[in-house]
Amino acid sequence: MLVLVAPGQGAQTPGFLTPWLELPGAADRIAAWSDAIGLDLAHYGTKADADEIRDTAVAQPLLVAAGLLSAAALGTETSAAAGAAGVVAGHSVGEFTAAALAGVLDDTAALRLVRSRGLAMAEAAAITPTGMSALLGGDPETTVAHLEKLGLTPANVNGAGQIVAAGTLEQLAALEADKPEGVRRVVALKVAGAFHTHHMAPAVATLEQAAKELSAAAPTTRYVSNKDGQVVTDGAEVVARLVGQVANPVRWDLCMETFQALGATALIEVCPGGTLTGLAKRALPGVATVALKTPDDLDAARTLIAEHAAV
């Protein structure tokens, strides 16, 4: 059983979209999406520097566009790759990519909603200086208790020995000086704010309004939610979760537990892949993985599809 996953913010790097735009029809597709959302995706994916693509309002639609573009390159249609998968899921903003892959939203609708999300979260992040830091190693229960003592939120519980803390810059500085027992490293992430915490509450209201204009279809492939790792079968519920998840923790650990329970044998991470396949290698031993970083990875992914696709 094949799982198709999409990464979240922080996976982007300068110029990562460049080789993908050389594929037939890719530049035209990116240009159409850029016009639809009022953002030059080609520029930000090829010429912008690290600081420019760190901007939440830019990074989020850029990541979703890249994910959809790379998934489409696996077959003649974006839906072809998802149809071969038994499960789709995304980490944080990657859930929008997954929702489009599952047929809940069309590509343009997903990009318009994620553009609204990025702008709203950037505005929320500007209210108070906040950030996120990854903690590597340690016992999850001990780590979470320590974070709560410092006033921090375990915003991403990623499994495989990784939890991401979020809060004010002062709280994160205190964490750096006072690591939880067993934690080897605390790594500041290149994000603009404390995502998936109460600091993002203002963005939820904005997204609720934007979502009212959408027509959501039932997923055509099993969709696993960040909220609780559960399969969601109703399109309106998927969209409601996309909206609320902005201010709630990502439970990627529970998503991976669901992949395992459903019998996952292979996992493909769409562009810019690497982060989620890294977690899967540690948490899902025996599951074959391919990360789509450049078009050079497409053949390996197609081989995986041929060997593990849903019947």
CSV table of C-alpha atoms in Angstrom, one decimal:
chain,number,residue,atom,x,y,z
A,1,MET,CA,0.0,0.0,0.0
A,2,LEU,CA,1.4,3.3,-1.1
A,3,VAL,CA,1.3,6.5,0.9
A,4,LEU,CA,1.6,9.9,-0.8
A,5,VAL,CA,2.7,12.8,1.5
A,6,ALA,CA,3.4,16.5,1.2
A,7,PRO,CA,5.9,18.4,3.3
A,8,GLY,CA,5.3,21.6,5.3
A,9,GLN,CA,6.9,25.0,5.7
A,10,GLY,CA,10.7,25.0,6.1
A,11,ALA,CA,11.2,22.4,3.3
A,12,GLN,CA,11.7,25.1,0.7
A,13,THR,CA,15.2,26.2,-0.5
A,14,PRO,CA,16.3,28.8,-2.9
A,15,GLY,CA,15.9,27.8,-6.5
A,16,PHE,CA,14.2,24.4,-5.7
A,17,LEU,CA,11.5,24.8,-8.4
A,18,THR,CA,14.0,25.5,-11.2
A,19,PRO,CA,14.4,22.0,-12.6
A,20,TRP,CA,10.7,21.3,-12.4
A,21,LEU,CA,9.9,24.1,-14.7
A,22,GLU,CA,11.8,22.4,-17.4
A,23,LEU,CA,9.2,19.6,-17.6
A,24,PRO,CA,6.7,19.9,-20.5
A,25,GLY,CA,3.7,22.1,-19.5
A,26,ALA,CA,5.1,22.9,-16.0
A,27,ALA,CA,5.9,26.6,-16.7
A,28,ASP,CA,2.4,27.1,-18.1
A,29,ARG,CA,0.8,25.5,-15.2
A,30,ILE,CA,2.8,27.6,-12.7
A,31,ALA,CA,2.0,30.7,-14.7
A,32,ALA,CA,-1.8,30.0,-14.5
A,33,TRP,CA,-1.6,29.3,-10.8
A,34,SER,CA,0.4,32.5,-10.3
A,35,ASP,CA,-2.3,34.5,-12.1
A,36,ALA,CA,-5.0,32.9,-10.0
A,37,ILE,CA,-3.5,33.8,-6.7
A,38,GLY,CA,-1.7,37.0,-7.5
A,39,LEU,CA,1.8,35.7,-6.7
A,40,ASP,CA,4.7,35.1,-9.1
A,41,LEU,CA,5.4,31.5,-8.1
A,42,ALA,CA,8.1,31.0,-10.8
A,43,HIS,CA,10.1,34.0,-9.5
A,44,TYR,CA,9.9,32.8,-5.9
A,45,GLY,CA,10.7,29.2,-6.8
A,46,THR,CA,13.7,30.0,-9.0
A,47,LYS,CA,15.2,33.4,-8.3
A,48,ALA,CA,14.2,34.5,-4.7
A,49,ASP,CA,16.7,34.1,-1.8
A,50,ALA,CA,16.2,32.3,1.4
A,51,ASP,CA,14.8,35.3,3.3
A,52,GLU,CA,12.2,36.0,0.5
A,53,ILE,CA,10.8,32.5,0.6
A,54,ARG,CA,10.9,32.3,4.3
A,55,ASP,CA,8.0,34.8,4.2
A,56,THR,CA,4.9,32.8,5.3
A,57,ALA,CA,2.7,34.5,2.7
A,58,VAL,CA,5.1,33.3,-0.1
A,59,ALA,CA,6.3,29.9,1.3
A,60,GLN,CA,2.9,28.3,1.8
A,61,PRO,CA,1.5,28.7,-1.7
A,62,LEU,CA,4.9,28.0,-3.2
A,63,LEU,CA,5.1,24.7,-1.3
A,64,VAL,CA,1.6,23.6,-2.4
A,65,ALA,CA,2.3,24.5,-6.0
A,66,ALA,CA,5.5,22.6,-6.0
A,67,GLY,CA,3.8,19.5,-4.5
A,68,LEU,CA,1.0,19.5,-7.0
A,69,LEU,CA,3.4,20.1,-9.9
A,70,SER,CA,5.7,17.2,-8.9
A,71,ALA,CA,2.7,14.9,-8.2
A,72,ALA,CA,1.3,15.7,-11.7
A,73,ALA,CA,4.8,14.7,-13.2
A,74,LEU,CA,4.3,11.2,-11.9
A,75,GLY,CA,1.4,10.7,-14.3
A,76,THR,CA,-0.6,12.4,-16.9
A,77,GLU,CA,-2.8,14.1,-14.2
A,78,THR,CA,-2.3,15.1,-10.6
A,79,SER,CA,-5.1,12.7,-9.8
A,80,ALA,CA,-3.2,9.8,-11.4
A,81,ALA,CA,-0.5,9.8,-8.6
A,82,ALA,CA,-3.2,10.1,-5.9
A,83,GLY,CA,-5.2,7.3,-7.5
A,84,ALA,CA,-2.3,5.0,-7.2
A,85,ALA,CA,-2.0,5.7,-3.5
A,86,GLY,CA,-4.0,4.1,-0.8
A,87,VAL,CA,-3.5,7.1,1.5
A,88,VAL,CA,-2.7,10.8,1.1
A,89,ALA,CA,-1.6,13.2,3.9
A,90,GLY,CA,0.4,16.4,4.4
A,91,HIS,CA,2.3,18.0,7.2
A,92,SER,CA,0.9,21.4,8.2
A,93,VAL,CA,0.5,23.4,5.0
A,94,GLY,CA,1.1,20.1,3.1
A,95,GLU,CA,-2.4,19.2,4.1
A,96,PHE,CA,-3.6,21.6,1.4
A,97,THR,CA,-1.6,19.7,-1.2
A,98,ALA,CA,-3.0,16.5,0.2
A,99,ALA,CA,-6.6,17.8,0.0
A,100,ALA,CA,-6.1,18.7,-3.7
A,101,LEU,CA,-4.5,15.3,-4.4
A,102,ALA,CA,-7.5,13.6,-2.7
A,103,GLY,CA,-9.9,15.5,-4.9
A,104,VAL,CA,-11.4,17.5,-2.0
A,105,LEU,CA,-10.5,20.8,-3.7
A,106,ASP,CA,-9.3,21.5,-7.2
A,107,ASP,CA,-5.7,22.7,-7.5
A,108,THR,CA,-6.7,26.4,-8.0
A,109,ALA,CA,-9.1,26.4,-5.1
A,110,ALA,CA,-6.5,24.8,-2.8
A,111,LEU,CA,-3.9,27.4,-3.9
A,112,ARG,CA,-6.3,30.3,-3.4
A,113,LEU,CA,-7.2,29.1,0.1
A,114,VAL,CA,-3.6,28.5,1.1
A,115,ARG,CA,-2.7,32.0,-0.2
A,116,SER,CA,-5.3,33.4,2.2
A,117,ARG,CA,-3.8,31.2,4.9
A,118,GLY,CA,-0.3,32.4,4.3
A,119,LEU,CA,-1.3,36.1,4.4
A,120,ALA,CA,-3.4,35.6,7.5
A,121,MET,CA,-0.7,33.7,9.4
A,122,ALA,CA,1.9,36.3,8.4
A,123,GLU,CA,-0.4,39.0,9.9
A,124,ALA,CA,-0.9,37.0,13.0
A,125,ALA,CA,2.8,36.3,13.4
A,126,ALA,CA,3.5,40.1,13.2
A,127,ILE,CA,1.5,40.8,16.3
A,128,THR,CA,4.1,39.2,18.7
A,129,PRO,CA,7.7,38.1,17.9
A,130,THR,CA,7.4,34.3,18.0
A,131,GLY,CA,9.1,31.3,16.4
A,132,MET,CA,9.6,27.5,16.5
A,133,SER,CA,12.5,25.2,17.5
A,134,ALA,CA,12.9,21.5,16.8
A,135,LEU,CA,13.9,19.3,19.7
A,136,LEU,CA,15.8,16.1,18.8
A,137,GLY,CA,15.8,13.1,21.2
A,138,GLY,CA,14.4,12.7,24.6
A,139,ASP,CA,11.2,11.1,26.0
A,140,PRO,CA,8.0,12.7,24.5
A,141,GLU,CA,6.2,12.9,27.8
A,142,THR,CA,9.1,14.5,29.6
A,143,THR,CA,9.7,16.9,26.8
A,144,VAL,CA,6.0,18.0,26.6
A,145,ALA,CA,5.9,18.6,30.3
A,146,HIS,CA,9.0,20.7,30.2
A,147,LEU,CA,7.7,22.8,27.3
A,148,GLU,CA,4.5,23.5,29.1
A,149,LYS,CA,6.5,24.6,32.2
A,150,LEU,CA,8.2,27.1,30.0
A,151,GLY,CA,4.9,28.3,28.5
A,152,LEU,CA,5.7,26.7,25.1
A,153,THR,CA,3.4,24.6,22.9
A,154,PRO,CA,4.4,21.3,21.4
A,155,ALA,CA,3.2,22.5,18.0
A,156,ASN,CA,4.5,19.6,15.9
A,157,VAL,CA,4.7,16.1,17.5
A,158,ASN,CA,6.5,14.5,14.6
A,159,GLY,CA,7.4,11.1,16.0
A,160,ALA,CA,10.8,9.5,15.4
A,161,GLY,CA,12.2,11.4,18.4
A,162,GLN,CA,11.3,14.9,17.2
A,163,ILE,CA,9.0,17.5,18.7
A,164,VAL,CA,8.8,21.1,17.6
A,165,ALA,CA,8.2,23.8,20.2
A,166,ALA,CA,6.5,27.1,19.5
A,167,GLY,CA,6.1,30.3,21.4
A,168,THR,CA,7.6,33.7,22.0
A,169,LEU,CA,11.3,34.4,21.2
A,170,GLU,CA,11.9,34.8,25.0
A,171,GLN,CA,10.4,31.4,25.7
A,172,LEU,CA,12.4,29.8,23.0
A,173,ALA,CA,15.6,31.4,24.4
A,174,ALA,CA,14.7,30.0,27.8
A,175,LEU,CA,14.3,26.5,26.2
A,176,GLU,CA,17.8,26.8,24.6
A,177,ALA,CA,19.2,27.5,28.0
A,178,ASP,CA,17.2,24.8,29.7
A,179,LYS,CA,16.7,21.8,27.5
A,180,PRO,CA,14.5,18.9,28.6
A,181,GLU,CA,16.2,15.9,30.0
A,182,GLY,CA,17.4,13.6,27.1
A,183,VAL,CA,17.1,16.2,24.4
A,184,ARG,CA,20.3,16.3,22.3
A,185,ARG,CA,19.8,19.4,20.3
A,186,VAL,CA,17.4,22.4,20.0
A,187,VAL,CA,17.4,23.8,16.4
A,188,ALA,CA,15.7,27.1,15.6
A,189,LEU,CA,13.5,26.7,12.5
A,190,LYS,CA,13.4,29.2,9.6
A,191,VAL,CA,9.8,30.1,10.0
A,192,ALA,CA,8.2,33.5,10.7
A,193,GLY,CA,6.1,32.7,13.8
A,194,ALA,CA,4.6,30.2,16.3
A,195,PHE,CA,2.4,28.2,13.9
A,196,HIS,CA,-0.2,25.8,15.3
A,197,THR,CA,-0.5,27.6,18.5
A,198,HIS,CA,-2.9,30.1,20.1
A,199,HIS,CA,-0.8,32.9,18.5
A,200,MET,CA,-2.4,31.9,15.2
A,201,ALA,CA,-6.0,32.3,16.4
A,202,PRO,CA,-6.6,35.5,14.4
A,203,ALA,CA,-5.8,33.6,11.2
A,204,VAL,CA,-8.5,31.1,11.9
A,205,ALA,CA,-11.3,33.6,11.6
A,206,THR,CA,-10.0,34.8,8.2
A,207,LEU,CA,-9.8,31.3,6.9
A,208,GLU,CA,-13.3,30.5,8.0
A,209,GLN,CA,-14.6,33.3,5.8
A,210,ALA,CA,-12.5,32.3,2.8
A,211,ALA,CA,-13.6,28.6,3.2
A,212,LYS,CA,-17.3,29.6,3.0
A,213,GLU,CA,-16.8,30.2,-0.7
A,214,LEU,CA,-15.5,26.7,-1.4
A,215,SER,CA,-17.3,23.6,-2.7
A,216,ALA,CA,-15.6,20.5,-1.2
A,217,ALA,CA,-15.9,17.0,-2.6
A,218,ALA,CA,-15.5,13.7,-0.7
A,219,PRO,CA,-11.9,12.4,-0.8
A,220,THR,CA,-11.3,9.9,-3.6
A,221,THR,CA,-8.3,8.6,-1.7
A,222,ARG,CA,-8.1,8.0,2.0
A,223,TYR,CA,-7.1,11.4,3.6
A,224,VAL,CA,-5.3,11.3,7.0
A,225,SER,CA,-5.7,14.4,9.1
A,226,ASN,CA,-3.0,16.1,11.2
A,227,LYS,CA,-5.5,16.8,14.0
A,228,ASP,CA,-5.6,13.2,15.2
A,229,GLY,CA,-4.2,10.9,12.6
A,230,GLN,CA,-7.7,9.7,11.6
A,231,VAL,CA,-9.0,9.1,8.1
A,232,VAL,CA,-11.5,11.7,7.2
A,233,THR,CA,-14.2,10.8,4.6
A,234,ASP,CA,-16.2,14.0,4.3
A,235,GLY,CA,-15.0,16.8,2.2
A,236,ALA,CA,-16.5,19.6,4.3
A,237,GLU,CA,-14.9,18.1,7.4
A,238,VAL,CA,-11.5,18.0,5.6
A,239,VAL,CA,-11.9,21.8,4.9
A,240,ALA,CA,-13.0,22.5,8.5
A,241,ARG,CA,-9.9,20.7,9.8
A,242,LEU,CA,-7.7,22.7,7.4
A,243,VAL,CA,-9.1,25.9,8.9
A,244,GLY,CA,-8.8,24.9,12.5
A,245,GLN,CA,-5.4,23.2,12.2
A,246,VAL,CA,-3.7,26.6,11.8
A,247,ALA,CA,-4.0,27.1,15.6
A,248,ASN,CA,-3.7,23.5,16.7
A,249,PRO,CA,-0.8,21.1,17.0
A,250,VAL,CA,0.3,18.9,14.2
A,251,ARG,CA,0.2,15.2,15.2
A,252,TRP,CA,2.4,13.7,12.5
A,253,ASP,CA,3.2,10.9,14.9
A,254,LEU,CA,-0.4,9.8,14.9
A,255,CYS,CA,-0.5,10.1,11.1
A,256,MET,CA,2.4,7.7,10.8
A,257,GLU,CA,0.8,5.3,13.2
A,258,THR,CA,-2.3,5.3,10.9
A,259,PHE,CA,-0.1,4.6,7.8
A,260,GLN,CA,1.3,1.6,9.6
A,261,ALA,CA,-2.1,0.4,10.8
A,262,LEU,CA,-3.4,0.6,7.2
A,263,GLY,CA,-0.6,-1.5,6.0
A,264,ALA,CA,1.7,1.0,4.3
A,265,THR,CA,4.6,-0.6,2.4
A,266,ALA,CA,5.9,2.4,0.5
A,267,LEU,CA,5.8,6.2,0.9
A,268,ILE,CA,6.5,9.0,-1.7
A,269,GLU,CA,7.0,12.6,-0.6
A,270,VAL,CA,6.3,15.2,-3.2
A,271,CYS,CA,8.5,18.1,-3.9
A,272,PRO,CA,10.4,19.5,-2.0
A,273,GLY,CA,10.8,16.1,-0.4
A,274,GLY,CA,13.2,14.9,2.3
A,275,THR,CA,11.8,15.8,5.7
A,276,LEU,CA,8.9,13.4,5.9
A,277,THR,CA,10.8,10.5,4.3
A,278,GLY,CA,13.5,11.1,6.9
A,279,LEU,CA,10.9,10.7,9.7
A,280,ALA,CA,9.4,7.6,8.0
A,281,LYS,CA,12.8,5.9,7.7
A,282,ARG,CA,13.0,6.1,11.5
A,283,ALA,CA,9.4,5.5,12.5
A,284,LEU,CA,8.3,3.1,9.8
A,285,PRO,CA,11.0,0.5,9.3
A,286,GLY,CA,10.6,-1.7,6.3
A,287,VAL,CA,8.6,0.9,4.4
A,288,ALA,CA,10.2,1.9,1.1
A,289,THR,CA,10.6,5.6,0.5
A,290,VAL,CA,11.3,8.1,-2.3
A,291,ALA,CA,11.6,11.9,-1.8
A,292,LEU,CA,10.9,14.0,-4.9
A,293,LYS,CA,13.6,16.6,-4.7
A,294,THR,CA,14.3,17.1,-8.5
A,295,PRO,CA,12.8,15.5,-11.6
A,296,ASP,CA,15.7,13.0,-11.4
A,297,ASP,CA,13.7,11.3,-8.6
A,298,LEU,CA,10.7,10.6,-10.8
A,299,ASP,CA,11.8,7.3,-12.2
A,300,ALA,CA,12.4,5.9,-8.7
A,301,ALA,CA,9.0,7.1,-7.6
A,302,ARG,CA,7.3,5.6,-10.6
A,303,THR,CA,9.0,2.2,-9.9
A,304,LEU,CA,7.7,2.4,-6.3
A,305,ILE,CA,4.2,3.2,-7.7
A,306,ALA,CA,4.4,0.2,-10.0
A,307,GLU,CA,5.4,-2.1,-7.1
A,308,HIS,CA,3.1,-0.8,-4.4
A,309,ALA,CA,0.1,1.0,-6.0
A,310,ALA,CA,-3.4,0.4,-4.9
A,311,VAL,CA,-5.2,-2.4,-6.8
